[in-house]
Amino acid sequence: MPSTLTSIPDTQLGLSQSELHILRQHQQIALSSGSSNTTAHYAHSTASSRGRGHVRSSASTSRAASAASSGQGGGGGRLLLDAGSLAVLGSHFERLMGAIQGRVDSLTAQTQRSTLHQSSRAATSIAAADAEIARFREILRQIDELETEFDKVRHIRDIVKGYRARVEGLERRIDGRGGGRGRR
């Protein structure tokens, strides 16, 4: 008598539609690739203890897994409740979660590297900006000094100009007085 696998409708698991879709998809993947190893091993060990052949039980398990995951029997998929099928499905989801976690870790590392790079670039930019600000302030200080020096020099020039004008005026008066005496 062929062994019958017990199953329940997967809609009774309390999963959302997207979760049911994922379960059905991965149950089919896991059981189609796992029926030749874990499920067959489980079927062989239980069947041989009862004196049944390996091939017939493995084929039965594979057919039942295919029917359960594809939703045959109406109204959606079914979850197989035998230990072998659940072990294969559990292992498949563990590998899947490991792969997802590996991808998350990889993306996290990339994000950290990118953030560090941007932070380094920002720090370099800030340092460069600080250096330019300091250079600009130094230029402004030098301009202020030059303007102050310019004002001093202009003031001295104006005084020298004034004295020159006075001296020239005095020279003209002296020349005018002396030149007038000689003419007389």
Tab-separated table of C-alpha atoms in Angstrom:
chain	number	residue	atom	x	y	z
A	1	MET	CA	0.000	0.000	0.000
A	2	PRO	CA	1.582	3.325	-1.052
A	3	SER	CA	2.315	5.778	1.698
A	4	THR	CA	0.103	8.843	1.696
A	5	LEU	CA	1.531	12.194	2.625
A	6	THR	CA	-0.486	14.430	4.879
A	7	SER	CA	-0.889	18.031	3.887
A	8	ILE	CA	-2.930	21.076	4.794
A	9	PRO	CA	-4.110	23.943	2.612
A	10	ASP	CA	-1.453	26.662	2.737
A	11	THR	CA	-4.221	29.254	3.060
A	12	GLN	CA	-4.698	28.052	6.654
A	13	LEU	CA	-1.212	29.195	7.643
A	14	GLY	CA	-2.256	32.832	8.207
A	15	LEU	CA	-0.008	34.188	5.448
A	16	SER	CA	-0.667	37.194	3.226
A	17	GLN	CA	-1.172	36.650	-0.506
A	18	SER	CA	2.408	37.713	-1.277
A	19	GLU	CA	3.709	35.356	1.454
A	20	LEU	CA	1.591	32.518	0.039
A	21	HIS	CA	3.038	33.194	-3.399
A	22	ILE	CA	6.576	33.058	-1.990
A	23	LEU	CA	5.803	29.855	-0.036
A	24	ARG	CA	4.321	28.121	-3.091
A	25	GLN	CA	7.159	29.211	-5.349
A	26	HIS	CA	9.894	28.131	-2.952
A	27	GLN	CA	8.138	24.929	-1.882
A	28	GLN	CA	8.108	23.887	-5.516
A	29	ILE	CA	11.780	24.829	-5.955
A	30	ALA	CA	12.859	23.160	-2.714
A	31	LEU	CA	10.915	19.974	-3.180
A	32	SER	CA	11.772	19.549	-6.853
A	33	SER	CA	15.504	19.941	-6.148
A	34	GLY	CA	15.372	18.368	-2.703
A	35	SER	CA	13.206	15.341	-3.564
A	36	SER	CA	16.255	13.606	-4.935
A	37	ASN	CA	18.304	14.102	-1.771
A	38	THR	CA	16.708	14.922	1.582
A	39	THR	CA	13.173	13.792	0.771
A	40	ALA	CA	14.411	10.612	-0.891
A	41	HIS	CA	16.705	9.915	2.037
A	42	TYR	CA	13.850	10.367	4.484
A	43	ALA	CA	11.498	8.247	2.351
A	44	HIS	CA	14.141	5.530	2.021
A	45	SER	CA	14.810	5.369	5.744
A	46	THR	CA	11.133	5.142	6.694
A	47	ALA	CA	10.189	2.844	3.817
A	48	SER	CA	13.063	0.433	4.357
A	49	SER	CA	12.182	0.106	8.001
A	50	ARG	CA	8.792	-1.123	6.834
A	51	GLY	CA	10.209	-3.307	4.089
A	52	ARG	CA	9.115	-1.096	1.169
A	53	GLY	CA	11.275	-0.212	-1.797
A	54	HIS	CA	13.107	3.109	-2.125
A	55	VAL	CA	12.031	3.961	-5.666
A	56	ARG	CA	8.297	3.680	-5.144
A	57	SER	CA	8.288	5.827	-1.946
A	58	SER	CA	10.597	8.448	-3.428
A	59	ALA	CA	8.475	8.730	-6.541
A	60	SER	CA	5.350	8.958	-4.402
A	61	THR	CA	6.906	11.702	-2.270
A	62	SER	CA	8.052	13.597	-5.359
A	63	ARG	CA	4.600	13.383	-6.977
A	64	ALA	CA	2.911	14.484	-3.757
A	65	ALA	CA	5.351	17.373	-3.340
A	66	SER	CA	4.759	18.500	-6.893
A	67	ALA	CA	0.997	18.292	-6.482
A	68	ALA	CA	1.062	20.112	-3.136
A	69	SER	CA	3.285	22.948	-4.297
A	70	SER	CA	1.490	23.470	-7.598
A	71	GLY	CA	-1.871	23.735	-5.898
A	72	GLN	CA	-3.456	20.630	-7.406
A	73	GLY	CA	-6.411	19.450	-5.459
A	74	GLY	CA	-8.186	22.810	-5.868
A	75	GLY	CA	-8.150	26.185	-4.139
A	76	GLY	CA	-4.419	26.873	-3.926
A	77	GLY	CA	-1.359	25.058	-2.677
A	78	ARG	CA	-0.906	22.670	0.184
A	79	LEU	CA	1.847	22.344	2.745
A	80	LEU	CA	3.177	18.814	3.072
A	81	LEU	CA	3.359	17.733	6.694
A	82	ASP	CA	5.860	14.892	6.429
A	83	ALA	CA	9.194	15.390	8.164
A	84	GLY	CA	11.254	14.976	4.976
A	85	SER	CA	9.346	17.593	3.000
A	86	LEU	CA	9.377	20.015	5.917
A	87	ALA	CA	13.123	19.432	6.420
A	88	VAL	CA	13.822	20.128	2.735
A	89	LEU	CA	11.620	23.217	2.798
A	90	GLY	CA	13.206	24.390	6.061
A	91	SER	CA	16.720	23.901	4.651
A	92	HIS	CA	15.751	25.718	1.477
A	93	PHE	CA	14.440	28.708	3.444
A	94	GLU	CA	17.556	28.695	5.654
A	95	ARG	CA	19.751	28.862	2.523
A	96	LEU	CA	17.494	31.522	1.035
A	97	MET	CA	17.628	33.589	4.225
A	98	GLY	CA	21.408	33.147	4.324
A	99	ALA	CA	21.666	34.396	0.746
A	100	ILE	CA	19.397	37.354	1.520
A	101	GLN	CA	21.387	38.131	4.681
A	102	GLY	CA	24.620	37.909	2.674
A	103	ARG	CA	23.237	40.392	0.159
A	104	VAL	CA	22.055	42.706	2.954
A	105	ASP	CA	25.521	42.495	4.555
A	106	SER	CA	27.157	43.247	1.210
A	107	LEU	CA	24.896	46.241	0.590
A	108	THR	CA	25.456	47.459	4.154
A	109	ALA	CA	29.222	47.251	3.652
A	110	GLN	CA	28.920	49.120	0.351
A	111	THR	CA	26.790	51.777	2.045
A	112	GLN	CA	29.324	52.139	4.858
A	113	ARG	CA	32.200	52.449	2.363
A	114	SER	CA	30.265	55.017	0.366
A	115	THR	CA	29.376	56.971	3.498
A	116	LEU	CA	32.986	56.871	4.676
A	117	HIS	CA	34.181	57.999	1.242
A	118	GLN	CA	31.659	60.859	1.162
A	119	SER	CA	32.553	61.792	4.727
A	120	SER	CA	36.226	61.790	3.801
A	121	ARG	CA	35.510	63.900	0.729
A	122	ALA	CA	33.389	66.244	2.832
A	123	ALA	CA	36.155	66.531	5.432
A	124	THR	CA	38.657	67.237	2.668
A	125	SER	CA	36.291	69.797	1.162
A	126	ILE	CA	35.759	71.389	4.559
A	127	ALA	CA	39.501	71.520	5.174
A	128	ALA	CA	40.030	73.057	1.728
A	129	ALA	CA	37.224	75.549	2.358
A	130	ASP	CA	38.720	76.434	5.762
A	131	ALA	CA	42.107	76.968	4.113
A	132	GLU	CA	40.532	79.197	1.450
A	133	ILE	CA	38.646	81.168	4.110
A	134	ALA	CA	41.884	81.654	6.045
A	135	ARG	CA	43.655	82.734	2.826
A	136	PHE	CA	40.796	85.131	2.024
A	137	ARG	CA	40.954	86.609	5.541
A	138	GLU	CA	44.706	87.058	5.164
A	139	ILE	CA	44.162	88.841	1.850
A	140	LEU	CA	41.549	91.099	3.458
A	141	ARG	CA	43.945	91.832	6.337
A	142	GLN	CA	46.680	92.738	3.859
A	143	ILE	CA	44.241	94.933	1.910
A	144	ASP	CA	43.279	96.692	5.166
A	145	GLU	CA	46.976	97.253	5.981
A	146	LEU	CA	47.628	98.573	2.474
A	147	GLU	CA	44.615	100.890	2.638
A	148	THR	CA	45.818	102.192	6.012
A	149	GLU	CA	49.336	102.632	4.571
A	150	PHE	CA	47.845	104.281	1.489
A	151	ASP	CA	45.883	106.724	3.659
A	152	LYS	CA	49.069	107.558	5.650
A	153	VAL	CA	51.106	108.048	2.483
A	154	ARG	CA	48.345	110.203	0.942
A	155	HIS	CA	48.231	112.300	4.099
A	156	ILE	CA	52.029	112.712	4.036
A	157	ARG	CA	51.883	113.486	0.313
A	158	ASP	CA	49.221	116.124	0.919
A	159	ILE	CA	51.366	117.689	3.653
A	160	VAL	CA	54.457	117.591	1.393
A	161	LYS	CA	52.369	119.076	-1.413
A	162	GLY	CA	51.222	121.808	0.914
A	163	TYR	CA	54.769	122.592	2.025
A	164	ARG	CA	55.963	122.472	-1.557
A	165	ALA	CA	53.252	124.902	-2.568
A	166	ARG	CA	54.266	127.190	0.316
A	167	VAL	CA	57.960	126.922	-0.548
A	168	GLU	CA	57.261	127.645	-4.204
A	169	GLY	CA	55.063	130.553	-3.170
A	170	LEU	CA	57.808	131.897	-0.934
A	171	GLU	CA	60.340	131.405	-3.712
A	172	ARG	CA	58.126	133.335	-6.095
A	173	ARG	CA	57.761	136.130	-3.566
A	174	ILE	CA	61.461	136.194	-2.947
A	175	ASP	CA	62.138	136.075	-6.648
A	176	GLY	CA	59.479	138.698	-7.201
A	177	ARG	CA	60.930	141.024	-4.630
A	178	GLY	CA	64.479	140.475	-5.704
A	179	GLY	CA	63.645	140.704	-9.327
A	180	GLY	CA	61.736	143.904	-8.759
A	181	ARG	CA	64.676	145.625	-7.054
A	182	GLY	CA	66.939	144.877	-9.897
A	183	ARG	CA	64.559	146.435	-12.345
A	184	ARG	CA	64.210	149.606	-10.491
